[in-house]
mmCIF file with all atom_site columns, C-alpha atoms in Angstrom:
data_model
loop_
_atom_site.group_PDB
_atom_site.id
_atom_site.type_symbol
_atom_site.label_atom_id
_atom_site.label_alt_id
_atom_site.label_comp_id
_atom_site.label_asym_id
_atom_site.label_entity_id
_atom_site.label_seq_id
_atom_site.pdbx_PDB_ins_code
_atom_site.Cartn_x
_atom_site.Cartn_y
_atom_site.Cartn_z
_atom_site.occupancy
_atom_site.B_iso_or_equiv
_atom_site.pdbx_formal_charge
_atom_site.auth_seq_id
_atom_site.auth_comp_id
_atom_site.auth_asym_id
_atom_site.auth_atom_id
_atom_site.pdbx_PDB_model_num
ATOM 1   C CA . MET A 1 1   ? -5.180  -12.266 4.073   1.00 53.00 ? 13  MET A CA 1
ATOM 2   C CA . LYS A 1 2   ? -2.196  -12.127 6.167   1.00 55.00 ? 14  LYS A CA 1
ATOM 3   C CA . LEU A 1 3   ? -0.301  -10.281 3.385   1.00 52.00 ? 15  LEU A CA 1
ATOM 4   C CA . PHE A 1 4   ? -3.164  -7.771  3.096   1.00 53.00 ? 16  PHE A CA 1
ATOM 5   C CA . VAL A 1 5   ? -2.950  -7.061  6.861   1.00 49.00 ? 17  VAL A CA 1
ATOM 6   C CA . GLY A 1 6   ? 0.830   -6.768  6.682   1.00 52.00 ? 18  GLY A CA 1
ATOM 7   C CA . VAL A 1 7   ? 0.774   -4.331  3.825   1.00 52.00 ? 19  VAL A CA 1
ATOM 8   C CA . LEU A 1 8   ? -2.002  -2.314  5.543   1.00 52.00 ? 20  LEU A CA 1
ATOM 9   C CA . ALA A 1 9   ? 0.071   -2.228  8.739   1.00 51.00 ? 21  ALA A CA 1
ATOM 10  C CA . VAL A 1 10  ? 3.167   -0.789  6.812   1.00 52.00 ? 22  VAL A CA 1
ATOM 11  C CA . LEU A 1 11  ? 0.765   1.875   5.237   1.00 53.00 ? 23  LEU A CA 1
ATOM 12  C CA . VAL A 1 12  ? -0.656  2.989   8.521   1.00 53.00 ? 24  VAL A CA 1
ATOM 13  C CA . ALA A 1 13  ? 2.799   3.113   10.172  1.00 53.00 ? 25  ALA A CA 1
ATOM 14  C CA . LEU A 1 14  ? 4.168   5.280   7.256   1.00 54.00 ? 26  LEU A CA 1
ATOM 15  C CA . ALA A 1 15  ? 1.047   7.429   7.503   1.00 56.00 ? 27  ALA A CA 1
ATOM 16  C CA . HIS A 1 16  ? 1.723   8.053   11.313  1.00 55.00 ? 28  HIS A CA 1
ATOM 17  C CA . ALA A 1 17  ? 5.439   8.520   10.755  1.00 54.00 ? 29  ALA A CA 1
ATOM 18  C CA . ALA A 1 18  ? 5.190   11.206  8.192   1.00 51.00 ? 30  ALA A CA 1
ATOM 19  C CA . PRO A 1 19  ? 5.456   14.722  9.310   1.00 51.00 ? 31  PRO A CA 1
ATOM 20  C CA . GLN A 1 20  ? 2.013   16.302  9.999   1.00 47.00 ? 32  GLN A CA 1
ATOM 21  C CA . GLY A 1 21  ? 0.586   19.185  8.055   1.00 50.00 ? 33  GLY A CA 1
ATOM 22  C CA . SER A 1 22  ? -1.179  21.277  10.785  1.00 57.00 ? 34  SER A CA 1
ATOM 23  C CA . LYS A 1 23  ? 0.288   22.986  13.902  1.00 66.00 ? 35  LYS A CA 1
ATOM 24  C CA . ASP A 1 24  ? -1.809  20.675  16.207  1.00 71.00 ? 36  ASP A CA 1
ATOM 25  C CA . GLY A 1 25  ? -0.098  17.558  14.585  1.00 71.00 ? 37  GLY A CA 1
ATOM 26  C CA . SER A 1 26  ? -3.254  16.243  12.836  1.00 85.00 ? 38  SER A CA 1
ATOM 27  C CA . ALA A 1 27  ? -3.688  15.777  9.046   1.00 89.00 ? 39  ALA A CA 1
ATOM 28  C CA . GLN A 1 28  ? -6.962  16.339  7.256   1.00 93.00 ? 40  GLN A CA 1
ATOM 29  C CA . ILE A 1 29  ? -8.198  13.897  4.657   1.00 94.00 ? 41  ILE A CA 1
ATOM 30  C CA . VAL A 1 30  ? -8.901  15.757  1.381   1.00 95.00 ? 42  VAL A CA 1
ATOM 31  C CA . SER A 1 31  ? -10.096 12.892  -0.561  1.00 95.00 ? 43  SER A CA 1
ATOM 32  C CA . GLN A 1 32  ? -11.022 9.261   0.126   1.00 96.00 ? 44  GLN A CA 1
ATOM 33  C CA . ASN A 1 33  ? -12.580 6.413   -2.142  1.00 96.00 ? 45  ASN A CA 1
ATOM 34  C CA . THR A 1 34  ? -13.297 2.932   -1.109  1.00 96.00 ? 46  THR A CA 1
ATOM 35  C CA . ASP A 1 35  ? -14.916 -0.039  -3.088  1.00 96.00 ? 47  ASP A CA 1
ATOM 36  C CA . ILE A 1 36  ? -15.108 -3.346  -1.533  1.00 94.00 ? 48  ILE A CA 1
ATOM 37  C CA . GLN A 1 37  ? -16.950 -6.165  -3.524  1.00 93.00 ? 49  GLN A CA 1
ATOM 38  C CA . PRO A 1 38  ? -18.474 -9.492  -2.429  1.00 93.00 ? 50  PRO A CA 1
ATOM 39  C CA . ASP A 1 39  ? -15.901 -11.422 -4.396  1.00 90.00 ? 51  ASP A CA 1
ATOM 40  C CA . GLY A 1 40  ? -13.016 -10.138 -2.291  1.00 88.00 ? 52  GLY A CA 1
ATOM 41  C CA . SER A 1 41  ? -11.835 -7.449  -4.718  1.00 93.00 ? 53  SER A CA 1
ATOM 42  C CA . PHE A 1 42  ? -11.308 -4.046  -3.375  1.00 95.00 ? 54  PHE A CA 1
ATOM 43  C CA . ASN A 1 43  ? -9.787  -0.696  -4.180  1.00 96.00 ? 55  ASN A CA 1
ATOM 44  C CA . TYR A 1 44  ? -9.237  2.438   -1.967  1.00 95.00 ? 56  TYR A CA 1
ATOM 45  C CA . ALA A 1 45  ? -7.442  5.537   -2.015  1.00 97.00 ? 57  ALA A CA 1
ATOM 46  C CA . TYR A 1 46  ? -6.953  8.515   0.217   1.00 96.00 ? 58  TYR A CA 1
ATOM 47  C CA . GLU A 1 47  ? -5.071  11.844  0.227   1.00 96.00 ? 59  GLU A CA 1
ATOM 48  C CA . THR A 1 48  ? -4.178  14.136  3.177   1.00 95.00 ? 60  THR A CA 1
ATOM 49  C CA . ASP A 1 49  ? -3.460  17.775  3.241   1.00 93.00 ? 61  ASP A CA 1
ATOM 50  C CA . ASN A 1 50  ? 0.099   17.041  4.228   1.00 91.00 ? 62  ASN A CA 1
ATOM 51  C CA . GLY A 1 51  ? 1.106   15.290  1.142   1.00 90.00 ? 63  GLY A CA 1
ATOM 52  C CA . ILE A 1 52  ? 0.226   11.637  2.018   1.00 95.00 ? 64  ILE A CA 1
ATOM 53  C CA . LYS A 1 53  ? -1.142  9.609   -0.977  1.00 96.00 ? 65  LYS A CA 1
ATOM 54  C CA . VAL A 1 54  ? -2.148  6.045   -0.799  1.00 96.00 ? 66  VAL A CA 1
ATOM 55  C CA . GLU A 1 55  ? -3.708  3.731   -3.454  1.00 96.00 ? 67  GLU A CA 1
ATOM 56  C CA . ASP A 1 56  ? -4.278  0.083   -3.157  1.00 96.00 ? 68  ASP A CA 1
ATOM 57  C CA . LYS A 1 57  ? -6.287  -2.504  -5.420  1.00 96.00 ? 69  LYS A CA 1
ATOM 58  C CA . GLY A 1 58  ? -6.754  -6.070  -4.720  1.00 94.00 ? 70  GLY A CA 1
ATOM 59  C CA . THR A 1 59  ? -8.222  -9.250  -6.072  1.00 93.00 ? 71  THR A CA 1
ATOM 60  C CA . ILE A 1 60  ? -8.424  -12.833 -5.032  1.00 91.00 ? 72  ILE A CA 1
ATOM 61  C CA . LYS A 1 61  ? -6.915  -15.350 -7.526  1.00 89.00 ? 73  LYS A CA 1
ATOM 62  C CA . GLN A 1 62  ? -6.477  -19.266 -7.085  1.00 86.00 ? 74  GLN A CA 1
ATOM 63  C CA . VAL A 1 63  ? -2.869  -20.453 -7.112  1.00 83.00 ? 75  VAL A CA 1
ATOM 64  C CA . LYS A 1 64  ? -1.984  -24.189 -7.264  1.00 83.00 ? 76  LYS A CA 1
ATOM 65  C CA . GLN A 1 65  ? 0.357   -25.216 -4.313  1.00 81.00 ? 77  GLN A CA 1
ATOM 66  C CA . GLY A 1 66  ? 1.004   -29.012 -4.598  1.00 84.00 ? 78  GLY A CA 1
ATOM 67  C CA . ASP A 1 67  ? -2.263  -30.696 -5.209  1.00 87.00 ? 79  ASP A CA 1
ATOM 68  C CA . ALA A 1 68  ? -4.466  -27.834 -3.954  1.00 86.00 ? 80  ALA A CA 1
ATOM 69  C CA . ASP A 1 69  ? -5.749  -24.731 -5.151  1.00 87.00 ? 81  ASP A CA 1
ATOM 70  C CA . VAL A 1 70  ? -5.302  -21.858 -2.785  1.00 85.00 ? 82  VAL A CA 1
ATOM 71  C CA . ALA A 1 71  ? -7.013  -18.516 -2.679  1.00 86.00 ? 83  ALA A CA 1
ATOM 72  C CA . VAL A 1 72  ? -4.365  -15.609 -2.799  1.00 86.00 ? 84  VAL A CA 1
ATOM 73  C CA . SER A 1 73  ? -4.759  -11.935 -2.379  1.00 87.00 ? 85  SER A CA 1
ATOM 74  C CA . VAL A 1 74  ? -3.260  -10.073 -5.131  1.00 92.00 ? 86  VAL A CA 1
ATOM 75  C CA . GLN A 1 75  ? -2.425  -6.309  -4.461  1.00 94.00 ? 87  GLN A CA 1
ATOM 76  C CA . THR A 1 76  ? -1.059  -3.489  -6.322  1.00 95.00 ? 88  THR A CA 1
ATOM 77  C CA . GLY A 1 77  ? -0.718  -0.120  -5.156  1.00 96.00 ? 89  GLY A CA 1
ATOM 78  C CA . SER A 1 78  ? 1.374   3.035   -4.175  1.00 96.00 ? 90  SER A CA 1
ATOM 79  C CA . PHE A 1 79  ? 1.938   5.441   -1.321  1.00 94.00 ? 91  PHE A CA 1
ATOM 80  C CA . GLN A 1 80  ? 3.722   8.624   -1.033  1.00 95.00 ? 92  GLN A CA 1
ATOM 81  C CA . TYR A 1 81  ? 4.669   10.949  1.878   1.00 93.00 ? 93  TYR A CA 1
ATOM 82  C CA . THR A 1 82  ? 7.274   13.703  2.812   1.00 91.00 ? 94  THR A CA 1
ATOM 83  C CA . ALA A 1 83  ? 10.115  12.487  5.035   1.00 90.00 ? 95  ALA A CA 1
ATOM 84  C CA . PRO A 1 84  ? 11.479  14.579  7.905   1.00 90.00 ? 96  PRO A CA 1
ATOM 85  C CA . ASP A 1 85  ? 14.277  15.719  5.659   1.00 92.00 ? 97  ASP A CA 1
ATOM 86  C CA . GLY A 1 86  ? 11.719  17.086  3.091   1.00 90.00 ? 98  GLY A CA 1
ATOM 87  C CA . GLN A 1 87  ? 12.371  14.327  0.613   1.00 91.00 ? 99  GLN A CA 1
ATOM 88  C CA . VAL A 1 88  ? 9.222   12.982  -1.066  1.00 92.00 ? 100 VAL A CA 1
ATOM 89  C CA . ILE A 1 89  ? 9.251   9.268   -0.590  1.00 93.00 ? 101 ILE A CA 1
ATOM 90  C CA . SER A 1 90  ? 7.291   7.369   -3.329  1.00 95.00 ? 102 SER A CA 1
ATOM 91  C CA . LEU A 1 91  ? 6.662   3.683   -3.407  1.00 95.00 ? 103 LEU A CA 1
ATOM 92  C CA . THR A 1 92  ? 4.974   1.436   -5.714  1.00 96.00 ? 104 THR A CA 1
ATOM 93  C CA . PHE A 1 93  ? 4.303   -2.381  -4.898  1.00 95.00 ? 105 PHE A CA 1
ATOM 94  C CA . THR A 1 94  ? 2.764   -5.572  -5.790  1.00 95.00 ? 106 THR A CA 1
ATOM 95  C CA . ALA A 1 95  ? 2.024   -8.292  -3.242  1.00 92.00 ? 107 ALA A CA 1
ATOM 96  C CA . ASP A 1 96  ? 1.104   -11.707 -4.324  1.00 89.00 ? 108 ASP A CA 1
ATOM 97  C CA . GLU A 1 97  ? 2.047   -15.234 -4.026  1.00 86.00 ? 109 GLU A CA 1
ATOM 98  C CA . ASN A 1 98  ? 5.615   -14.226 -4.475  1.00 87.00 ? 110 ASN A CA 1
ATOM 99  C CA . GLY A 1 99  ? 5.604   -11.790 -1.412  1.00 90.00 ? 111 GLY A CA 1
ATOM 100 C CA . PHE A 1 100 ? 5.736   -8.074  -1.131  1.00 91.00 ? 112 PHE A CA 1
ATOM 101 C CA . GLN A 1 101 ? 7.595   -6.432  -3.978  1.00 92.00 ? 113 GLN A CA 1
ATOM 102 C CA . PRO A 1 102 ? 8.242   -2.729  -3.401  1.00 93.00 ? 114 PRO A CA 1
ATOM 103 C CA . GLN A 1 103 ? 9.749   -0.266  -6.062  1.00 93.00 ? 115 GLN A CA 1
ATOM 104 C CA . GLY A 1 104 ? 11.039  3.102   -5.189  1.00 91.00 ? 116 GLY A CA 1
ATOM 105 C CA . ALA A 1 105 ? 14.032  5.405   -5.957  1.00 89.00 ? 117 ALA A CA 1
ATOM 106 C CA . HIS A 1 106 ? 14.846  5.312   -2.169  1.00 86.00 ? 118 HIS A CA 1
ATOM 107 C CA . LEU A 1 107 ? 15.273  1.811   -1.776  1.00 87.00 ? 119 LEU A CA 1
ATOM 108 C CA . PRO A 1 108 ? 18.534  0.196   -1.858  1.00 87.00 ? 120 PRO A CA 1
ATOM 109 C CA . VAL A 1 109 ? 19.364  -1.881  -4.985  1.00 84.00 ? 121 VAL A CA 1
ATOM 110 C CA . ALA A 1 110 ? 21.353  -5.244  -4.859  1.00 83.00 ? 122 ALA A CA 1
ATOM 111 C CA . PRO A 1 111 ? 24.494  -5.237  -6.758  1.00 88.00 ? 123 PRO A CA 1
ATOM 112 C CA . SER A 1 112 ? 24.473  -6.639  -10.270 1.00 85.00 ? 124 SER A CA 1
ATOM 113 C CA . SER A 1 113 ? 26.312  -9.894  -10.680 1.00 76.00 ? 125 SER A CA 1
#
């Protein structure tokens, strides 16, 4: 759950940091879908008129930690926005028991060994 809240906070921050499409600084949602199931699985997506696109899908899975089974949120998704310099920033991610694992052309890459 903490992981879900963290990912959601990042997405909200990016949406607010992106340049706004209209003169009054507000963006209009042009599409939005949400599906939340009783088992904890969900998916949602939205797109705004200023080029922000977000998709996120999540499920709950049981992971063995020591002697206990622990419920873990597993999420996959993507988001896209236009940076102030005009570059389109696009990121895909997986978030699971191994942490938040982003991928994007704009992210630094560790040197090869």
